[in-house]
Tab-separated table of C-alpha atoms in Angstrom:
chain	number	residue	atom	x	y	z
A	5	MET	CA	15.203	42.981	11.259
A	6	GLN	CA	11.619	42.574	10.137
A	7	PHE	CA	12.118	43.542	6.481
A	8	SER	CA	12.780	41.079	3.696
A	9	PRO	CA	16.558	40.571	3.168
A	10	LEU	CA	16.711	42.549	-0.097
A	11	LEU	CA	14.694	45.451	1.319
A	12	ALA	CA	16.948	45.540	4.400
A	13	GLN	CA	19.948	45.571	2.059
A	14	LEU	CA	18.491	48.466	0.040
A	15	ILE	CA	17.842	50.501	3.206
A	16	GLU	CA	21.408	49.842	4.385
A	17	ALA	CA	22.858	50.779	0.981
A	18	LEU	CA	20.932	54.086	0.870
A	19	ARG	CA	22.659	55.098	4.113
A	20	CYS	CA	25.897	55.775	2.194
A	21	LEU	CA	24.250	59.009	1.013
A	22	PRO	CA	25.243	62.019	3.137
A	23	GLY	CA	22.671	63.047	5.727
A	24	VAL	CA	20.638	59.843	5.348
A	25	GLY	CA	20.005	57.943	8.584
A	26	PRO	CA	18.012	54.719	9.084
A	27	LYS	CA	14.560	56.373	9.111
A	28	THR	CA	15.211	58.490	6.009
A	29	ALA	CA	16.683	55.493	4.181
A	30	GLN	CA	13.554	53.505	5.044
A	31	ARG	CA	11.304	56.282	3.768
A	32	MET	CA	13.330	56.523	0.548
A	33	ALA	CA	13.159	52.771	-0.039
A	34	PHE	CA	9.388	52.692	0.568
A	35	GLN	CA	8.701	55.654	-1.671
A	36	LEU	CA	10.774	54.216	-4.517
A	37	LEU	CA	9.110	50.812	-4.189
A	38	GLU	CA	5.584	52.138	-3.812
A	39	ARG	CA	5.464	54.916	-6.333
A	40	GLN	CA	8.677	55.371	-8.289
A	41	ARG	CA	9.923	52.062	-9.611
A	42	GLU	CA	10.807	53.502	-13.007
A	43	LYS	CA	12.637	56.496	-11.507
A	44	GLY	CA	14.368	54.138	-9.100
A	45	LYS	CA	15.587	51.977	-11.976
A	46	HIS	CA	16.725	55.065	-13.816
A	47	LEU	CA	18.612	56.251	-10.725
A	48	ALA	CA	20.289	52.846	-10.389
A	49	ALA	CA	21.426	52.897	-14.032
A	50	THR	CA	22.626	56.527	-13.911
A	51	LEU	CA	24.426	55.977	-10.621
A	52	HIS	CA	26.175	52.903	-11.980
A	53	GLN	CA	27.250	54.705	-15.135
A	54	ALA	CA	28.387	57.814	-13.227
A	55	MET	CA	30.447	55.823	-10.709
A	56	GLN	CA	32.136	53.997	-13.591
A	57	GLU	CA	32.671	56.804	-16.044
A	58	ILE	CA	33.009	60.120	-14.247
A	59	ASN	CA	36.615	60.970	-13.581
A	60	HIS	CA	38.655	64.093	-13.098
A	61	CYS	CA	39.501	66.442	-15.970
A	62	LYS	CA	43.192	65.939	-16.722
A	63	ASN	CA	43.741	69.655	-16.783
A	64	CYS	CA	41.641	71.260	-14.054
A	65	ARG	CA	40.636	68.239	-11.909
A	66	THR	CA	36.895	68.972	-11.957
A	67	PHE	CA	34.516	66.049	-12.450
A	68	SER	CA	34.184	65.049	-16.083
A	69	GLU	CA	33.407	61.873	-17.993
A	70	SER	CA	35.536	63.059	-20.926
A	71	GLU	CA	39.311	63.395	-20.652
A	72	TYR	CA	39.110	67.184	-20.560
A	73	CYS	CA	36.102	69.062	-19.167
A	74	HIS	CA	34.081	71.417	-21.339
A	75	PHE	CA	35.801	74.483	-19.886
A	76	CYS	CA	39.281	73.179	-20.636
A	77	SER	CA	38.314	72.007	-24.115
A	78	SER	CA	36.390	75.157	-25.056
A	79	PRO	CA	38.208	77.449	-27.531
A	80	GLN	CA	36.201	80.398	-26.195
A	81	ARG	CA	37.772	80.526	-22.745
A	82	ASP	CA	40.638	82.874	-21.916
A	83	ARG	CA	43.637	80.633	-21.276
A	84	SER	CA	45.673	83.385	-19.623
A	85	LEU	CA	43.384	83.446	-16.559
A	86	LEU	CA	43.223	80.651	-13.991
A	87	CYS	CA	40.698	80.694	-11.154
A	88	ILE	CA	41.511	78.299	-8.311
A	89	VAL	CA	38.491	76.981	-6.373
A	90	GLU	CA	37.898	74.340	-3.727
A	91	SER	CA	35.085	72.354	-5.320
A	92	PRO	CA	33.186	71.861	-8.594
A	93	ALA	CA	30.198	73.574	-6.950
A	94	ASP	CA	32.283	76.747	-6.644
A	95	ILE	CA	32.714	76.777	-10.428
A	96	ILE	CA	28.933	77.066	-10.712
A	97	ALA	CA	28.929	80.071	-8.369
A	98	VAL	CA	31.659	81.808	-10.395
A	99	GLU	CA	29.965	80.970	-13.703
A	100	GLN	CA	26.645	82.374	-12.451
A	101	MET	CA	28.435	85.704	-11.990
A	102	GLY	CA	28.581	85.696	-15.791
A	103	SER	CA	31.699	87.790	-16.196
A	104	TYR	CA	34.559	85.327	-15.786
A	105	ARG	CA	35.798	83.768	-19.027
A	106	GLY	CA	39.045	82.119	-17.928
A	107	LEU	CA	39.833	78.550	-16.925
A	108	TYR	CA	39.561	76.843	-13.546
A	109	PHE	CA	41.605	74.628	-11.303
A	110	VAL	CA	39.686	72.600	-8.736
A	111	LEU	CA	41.540	71.616	-5.554
A	112	MET	CA	38.805	69.180	-4.453
A	113	GLY	CA	39.207	70.340	-0.864
A	114	HIS	CA	41.512	72.535	1.176
A	115	LEU	CA	44.701	71.990	3.162
A	116	SER	CA	43.760	70.110	6.300
A	117	PRO	CA	46.711	68.304	7.912
A	118	ILE	CA	44.424	66.737	10.544
A	119	ASP	CA	42.487	64.919	7.808
A	120	GLY	CA	45.708	64.035	5.979
A	121	ILE	CA	44.995	66.465	3.147
A	122	GLY	CA	48.262	68.044	2.047
A	123	PRO	CA	49.527	69.666	-1.172
A	124	GLU	CA	49.680	66.257	-2.878
A	125	GLU	CA	45.939	65.557	-2.342
A	126	LEU	CA	45.009	68.990	-3.702
A	127	GLY	CA	46.875	68.323	-6.952
A	128	LEU	CA	49.376	71.116	-6.409
A	129	LYS	CA	51.928	69.161	-8.454
A	130	GLU	CA	49.588	69.291	-11.442
A	131	LEU	CA	48.984	72.963	-10.704
A	132	ALA	CA	52.755	73.651	-10.739
A	133	LEU	CA	52.929	71.942	-14.138
A	134	LEU	CA	50.101	74.141	-15.454
A	135	LEU	CA	51.768	77.269	-14.092
A	136	SER	CA	55.069	76.466	-15.817
A	137	GLY	CA	53.220	75.981	-19.122
A	138	GLY	CA	53.712	79.671	-19.911
A	139	THR	CA	50.172	80.584	-21.052
A	140	ILE	CA	48.818	81.694	-17.655
A	141	LYS	CA	49.209	85.402	-16.860
A	142	GLU	CA	47.096	85.629	-13.706
A	143	THR	CA	45.807	83.201	-11.089
A	144	ILE	CA	42.781	84.238	-9.045
A	145	LEU	CA	42.595	82.517	-5.668
A	146	ALA	CA	38.901	81.911	-5.028
A	147	THR	CA	39.076	79.450	-2.132
A	148	ASN	CA	36.491	79.922	0.611
A	149	PRO	CA	36.988	82.818	3.054
A	150	THR	CA	37.415	80.340	5.937
A	151	MET	CA	40.481	79.606	8.033
A	152	GLU	CA	41.388	76.580	5.878
A	153	GLY	CA	40.562	78.378	2.636
A	154	GLU	CA	42.806	81.301	3.585
A	155	ALA	CA	45.663	78.987	4.550
A	156	THR	CA	45.295	77.140	1.256
A	157	ALA	CA	45.237	80.430	-0.691
A	158	HIS	CA	48.378	81.584	1.118
A	159	TYR	CA	50.176	78.317	0.384
A	160	ILE	CA	49.267	78.469	-3.300
A	161	SER	CA	50.230	82.133	-3.595
A	162	GLU	CA	53.744	81.185	-2.455
A	163	LEU	CA	53.781	78.493	-5.117
A	164	VAL	CA	52.718	80.901	-7.866
A	165	LYS	CA	55.360	83.428	-6.879
A	166	ASN	CA	57.995	81.043	-8.271
A	167	HIS	CA	56.614	81.894	-11.710
A	168	PRO	CA	56.273	85.216	-13.525
A	169	ILE	CA	52.525	85.128	-12.948
A	170	LYS	CA	50.311	87.669	-11.220
A	171	VAL	CA	48.467	86.195	-8.235
A	172	THR	CA	45.301	87.738	-6.799
A	173	ARG	CA	42.835	86.856	-4.053
A	174	ILE	CA	39.118	87.649	-4.318
A	175	ALA	CA	38.176	90.610	-2.114
A	176	HIS	CA	36.795	90.272	1.390
A	177	GLY	CA	34.256	92.827	2.504
A	178	VAL	CA	30.620	93.436	3.228
A	179	PRO	CA	28.284	91.420	0.970
A	180	LEU	CA	25.746	93.404	-1.089
A	181	GLY	CA	22.364	93.803	0.558
A	182	SER	CA	23.643	93.126	4.075
A	183	GLU	CA	23.402	95.463	7.047
A	184	LEU	CA	26.543	96.734	8.794
A	185	GLU	CA	24.879	96.173	12.139
A	186	TYR	CA	24.954	92.422	11.595
A	187	ILE	CA	28.356	92.050	9.914
A	188	ASP	CA	31.040	90.323	12.001
A	189	SER	CA	33.985	92.498	12.989
A	190	GLY	CA	36.538	90.428	11.048
A	191	THR	CA	34.684	91.046	7.793
A	192	LEU	CA	34.213	94.711	8.632
A	193	ALA	CA	37.936	95.091	9.391
A	194	HIS	CA	38.678	93.610	5.958
A	195	ALA	CA	36.165	96.007	4.349
A	196	PHE	CA	37.847	98.998	6.001
A	197	ALA	CA	41.382	97.860	5.187
A	198	GLY	CA	40.377	97.237	1.569
A	199	ARG	CA	38.529	100.573	1.132
A	200	GLU	CA	38.782	102.201	-2.301
A	201	GLN	CA	39.010	105.870	-3.200
A	202	LEU	CA	35.966	107.202	-5.068
B	14	MET	CA	24.332	73.859	-16.598
B	15	GLN	CA	28.019	73.968	-15.782
B	16	PHE	CA	28.392	70.301	-14.840
B	17	SER	CA	29.372	67.577	-17.269
B	18	PRO	CA	26.276	65.951	-18.857
B	19	LEU	CA	26.563	62.697	-16.908
B	20	LEU	CA	27.083	64.496	-13.593
B	21	ALA	CA	24.070	66.729	-14.309
B	22	GLN	CA	22.062	63.580	-15.106
B	23	LEU	CA	23.139	61.954	-11.827
B	24	ILE	CA	22.127	65.038	-9.821
B	25	GLU	CA	18.765	65.108	-11.582
B	26	ALA	CA	18.213	61.376	-10.996
B	27	LEU	CA	18.982	61.669	-7.266
B	28	ARG	CA	16.126	64.132	-6.950
B	29	CYS	CA	13.587	61.313	-7.239
B	30	LEU	CA	14.448	60.507	-3.594
B	31	PRO	CA	11.986	62.057	-1.130
B	32	GLY	CA	13.224	65.251	0.529
B	33	VAL	CA	16.130	65.686	-1.869
B	34	GLY	CA	16.301	69.064	-3.620
B	35	PRO	CA	18.908	70.340	-6.101
B	36	LYS	CA	21.522	71.316	-3.480
B	37	THR	CA	21.239	68.060	-1.543
B	38	ALA	CA	21.381	66.044	-4.768
B	39	GLN	CA	24.543	67.923	-5.740
B	40	ARG	CA	26.144	67.253	-2.361
B	41	MET	CA	25.203	63.555	-2.613
B	42	ALA	CA	26.688	63.264	-6.106
B	43	PHE	CA	29.914	64.999	-5.058
B	44	GLN	CA	30.338	62.901	-1.949
B	45	LEU	CA	29.772	59.645	-3.811
B	46	LEU	CA	32.200	60.639	-6.564
B	47	GLU	CA	34.877	61.988	-4.243
B	48	ARG	CA	34.895	59.469	-1.459
B	49	GLN	CA	32.462	56.612	-1.927
B	50	ARG	CA	32.739	55.160	-5.409
B	51	GLU	CA	32.542	51.588	-4.157
B	52	LYS	CA	29.544	52.286	-1.943
B	53	GLY	CA	27.947	54.175	-4.818
B	54	LYS	CA	28.373	51.186	-7.126
B	55	HIS	CA	26.976	48.916	-4.452
B	56	LEU	CA	23.972	51.229	-4.024
B	57	ALA	CA	23.378	51.223	-7.792
B	58	ALA	CA	23.452	47.417	-7.928
B	59	THR	CA	21.232	46.957	-4.859
B	60	LEU	CA	18.781	49.584	-6.062
B	61	HIS	CA	18.537	47.929	-9.471
B	62	GLN	CA	17.984	44.493	-7.959
B	63	ALA	CA	15.432	45.800	-5.438
B	64	MET	CA	13.416	47.677	-8.074
B	65	GLN	CA	13.338	44.521	-10.197
B	66	GLU	CA	12.738	41.869	-7.592
B	67	ILE	CA	10.872	43.297	-4.621
B	68	ASN	CA	7.171	42.787	-4.952
B	69	HIS	CA	4.222	42.462	-2.632
B	70	CYS	CA	3.612	39.364	-0.542
B	71	LYS	CA	0.671	37.549	-2.130
B	72	ASN	CA	-0.956	37.115	1.220
B	73	CYS	CA	-0.397	40.269	3.277
B	74	ARG	CA	0.783	42.776	0.632
B	75	THR	CA	3.949	43.812	2.472
B	76	PHE	CA	7.156	44.233	0.457
B	77	SER	CA	8.857	40.920	-0.235
B	78	GLU	CA	11.106	39.503	-2.928
B	79	SER	CA	9.707	36.033	-2.332
B	80	GLU	CA	6.130	35.108	-3.176
B	81	TYR	CA	5.127	35.061	0.488
B	82	CYS	CA	6.846	37.192	3.126
B	83	HIS	CA	8.579	35.592	6.092
B	84	PHE	CA	5.642	36.312	8.396
B	85	CYS	CA	3.137	34.624	6.112
B	86	SER	CA	5.435	31.661	5.464
B	87	SER	CA	6.479	31.179	9.088
B	88	PRO	CA	4.891	28.167	10.832
B	89	GLN	CA	5.392	29.887	14.184
B	90	ARG	CA	2.889	32.696	13.676
B	91	ASP	CA	-0.640	32.497	14.977
B	92	ARG	CA	-2.870	32.309	11.903
B	93	SER	CA	-6.045	33.120	13.849
B	94	LEU	CA	-4.931	36.730	14.465
B	95	LEU	CA	-4.715	39.372	11.717
B	96	CYS	CA	-3.307	42.824	12.409
B	97	ILE	CA	-4.171	45.422	9.747
B	98	VAL	CA	-1.617	48.247	9.336
B	99	GLU	CA	-1.088	51.074	6.872
B	100	SER	CA	2.540	50.495	5.930
B	101	PRO	CA	5.387	47.974	6.204
B	102	ALA	CA	7.070	50.365	8.677
B	103	ASP	CA	4.130	49.865	11.034
B	104	ILE	CA	4.879	46.136	11.092
B	105	ILE	CA	8.300	46.990	12.531
B	106	ALA	CA	6.671	49.056	15.272
B	107	VAL	CA	4.293	46.233	16.192
B	108	GLU	CA	7.078	43.632	16.067
B	109	GLN	CA	9.271	45.746	18.363
B	110	MET	CA	6.492	45.496	20.941
B	111	GLY	CA	7.510	41.833	21.066
B	112	SER	CA	4.172	40.374	22.129
B	113	TYR	CA	2.216	40.040	18.882
B	114	ARG	CA	2.552	36.650	17.198
B	115	GLY	CA	-0.208	36.820	14.579
B	116	LEU	CA	-0.111	37.708	10.895
B	117	TYR	CA	-0.371	41.092	9.209
B	118	PHE	CA	-2.241	42.716	6.366
B	119	VAL	CA	-0.660	45.852	4.902
B	120	LEU	CA	-2.989	48.373	3.255
B	121	MET	CA	-0.102	50.381	1.735
B	122	GLY	CA	-1.917	53.617	2.541
B	123	HIS	CA	-5.290	54.738	3.831
B	124	LEU	CA	-8.596	55.693	2.257
B	125	SER	CA	-8.125	59.072	0.602
B	126	PRO	CA	-10.714	59.806	-2.102
B	127	ILE	CA	-8.964	63.081	-3.011
B	128	ASP	CA	-5.834	61.161	-4.018
B	129	GLY	CA	-7.912	58.498	-5.763
B	130	ILE	CA	-7.164	55.887	-3.100
B	131	GLY	CA	-10.258	53.782	-2.567
B	132	PRO	CA	-10.930	50.238	-1.242
B	133	GLU	CA	-9.492	48.740	-4.465
B	134	GLU	CA	-6.080	50.413	-3.990
B	135	LEU	CA	-5.883	49.240	-0.376
B	136	GLY	CA	-6.365	45.619	-1.438
B	137	LEU	CA	-9.642	45.217	0.421
B	138	LYS	CA	-10.729	42.595	-2.126
B	139	GLU	CA	-7.737	40.475	-1.135
B	140	LEU	CA	-8.562	41.172	2.509
B	141	ALA	CA	-12.138	39.964	1.994
B	142	LEU	CA	-10.763	36.748	0.491
B	143	LEU	CA	-8.479	36.248	3.503
B	144	LEU	CA	-11.374	36.880	5.891
B	145	SER	CA	-13.566	34.296	4.204
B	146	GLY	CA	-10.746	31.725	4.481
B	147	GLY	CA	-12.069	30.638	7.872
B	148	THR	CA	-8.814	30.570	9.856
B	149	ILE	CA	-8.956	34.149	11.177
B	150	LYS	CA	-10.672	34.580	14.558
B	151	GLU	CA	-9.799	38.221	15.279
B	152	THR	CA	-8.690	41.226	13.234
B	153	ILE	CA	-6.891	44.032	15.048
B	154	LEU	CA	-7.229	47.398	13.306
B	155	ALA	CA	-3.894	49.159	13.835
B	156	THR	CA	-4.198	51.980	11.300
B	157	ASN	CA	-2.814	55.358	12.388
B	158	PRO	CA	-4.889	57.391	14.888
B	159	THR	CA	-5.403	60.126	12.272
B	160	MET	CA	-8.579	61.223	10.534
B	161	GLU	CA	-7.814	59.061	7.488
B	162	GLY	CA	-6.641	56.133	9.595
B	163	GLU	CA	-9.838	56.229	11.643
B	164	ALA	CA	-12.009	56.392	8.526
B	165	THR	CA	-10.117	53.449	7.053
B	166	ALA	CA	-10.483	51.455	10.287
B	167	HIS	CA	-14.213	52.188	10.343
B	168	TYR	CA	-14.621	51.089	6.705
B	169	ILE	CA	-12.727	47.857	7.309
B	170	SER	CA	-14.628	47.104	10.516
B	171	GLU	CA	-17.874	47.190	8.482
B	172	LEU	CA	-16.257	44.757	6.034
B	173	VAL	CA	-15.193	42.348	8.801
B	174	LYS	CA	-18.657	42.375	10.350
B	175	ASN	CA	-19.891	40.358	7.336
B	176	HIS	CA	-17.859	37.467	8.715
B	177	PRO	CA	-18.020	35.630	12.066
B	178	ILE	CA	-14.764	37.355	13.107
B	179	LYS	CA	-14.072	39.527	16.133
B	180	VAL	CA	-12.870	43.002	15.140
B	181	THR	CA	-10.913	45.258	17.505
B	182	ARG	CA	-9.256	48.656	17.300
B	183	ILE	CA	-6.060	49.503	19.193
B	184	ALA	CA	-6.766	51.768	22.194
B	185	HIS	CA	-6.463	55.546	22.102
B	186	GLY	CA	-5.239	57.282	25.235
B	187	VAL	CA	-2.357	59.034	26.891
B	188	PRO	CA	1.034	57.643	25.789
B	189	LEU	CA	3.351	56.353	28.550
B	190	GLY	CA	5.808	58.925	29.885
B	191	SER	CA	3.833	61.916	28.638
B	192	GLU	CA	2.471	64.749	30.789
B	193	LEU	CA	-1.277	65.424	30.943
B	194	GLU	CA	-0.584	69.149	30.710
B	195	TYR	CA	0.637	68.729	27.149
B	196	ILE	CA	-1.852	66.136	25.878
B	197	ASP	CA	-4.355	67.400	23.301
B	198	SER	CA	-7.970	67.395	24.429
B	199	GLY	CA	-9.092	64.866	21.786
B	200	THR	CA	-6.643	62.283	23.127
B	201	LEU	CA	-7.593	63.093	26.711
B	202	ALA	CA	-11.298	62.706	25.889
B	203	HIS	CA	-10.517	59.248	24.458
B	204	ALA	CA	-8.492	58.386	27.573
B	205	PHE	CA	-11.419	59.351	29.832
B	206	ALA	CA	-14.022	57.564	27.715
B	207	GLY	CA	-11.855	54.428	27.637
B	208	ARG	CA	-11.052	54.418	31.385
B	209	GLU	CA	-10.768	51.028	33.056
B	210	GLN	CA	-11.804	49.957	36.543
B	211	LEU	CA	-8.887	49.044	38.808
């Protein structure tokens, strides 16, 4: 290694970021050192604080530095609706839609026995507790339309059926603006099966 | 913004890294929070220390946390040879060659009047001081074979000619293992002009 020990250490440490290999890490270190010392210091401080303070909301499991996230602590959200998603990023997608006003529950993943991710890891115990609270009238399963997402949705739907709560799954079909010619047959089959009378 | 304030701040701070846009920053933040808290803390600490402590070697201008880098302070390097490169990464390339035992001088860029990078920014004053020290017998110009690199090499060669020091430029030609068919004509012209008798 031809770099100074601390620089080599910085390059190695940057490699913990996803998608960052040795060359990218080197470029990042150089750029920070050459032109962005202040931003680099700011990143170090923010990263330290975030790693220490950000935890999971006690209610919905999304990332939050306060005990309850701002959705769960907002008096303006409809507490009778619960949307179950795989990741905090999915909340953003649902919020951008602009029409959902209920609460969320974040699984932080999907069932994946190979990776050792079972019901426990997805917080389904906490979910069961929420469901038996009595305020929820409907749960909307908004896991990804992938094999694992579907399996997870199915598993959770069975769980919800133990309670007097309506359980729905977001619709599968052709996305707006797409062309039928290029839609895969699985999606098209779903779109046909789920056709609605006009 | 649907993220908690600290999480939003972390995502924003990560964007100071080169090549990191909003989606990548989000993925980095999530991955660190979900699976790599310890590595994240370590990165924060290393980054902070590096931004504080890494400076430029007083002799050759490469990154170093000590006053003089390990090349400049090594008694085993040949002080009569000075290789001038654009960036610390270029030192690695030259060192990997395994046969160069002289010292380096790092410009930390190339002449680029548009970006306001002139002789001052490249440390050519410091270079002139080094050259007049009397120990250097040859300077090897190893700036990149680009337009800017060539211009920089030319400028520095004029500077060196004020001293009784040999000045050389690394050879341009066809790289080993390449195929003539795919070599650009500029490179091929250099290879023909620089042909050697066998």
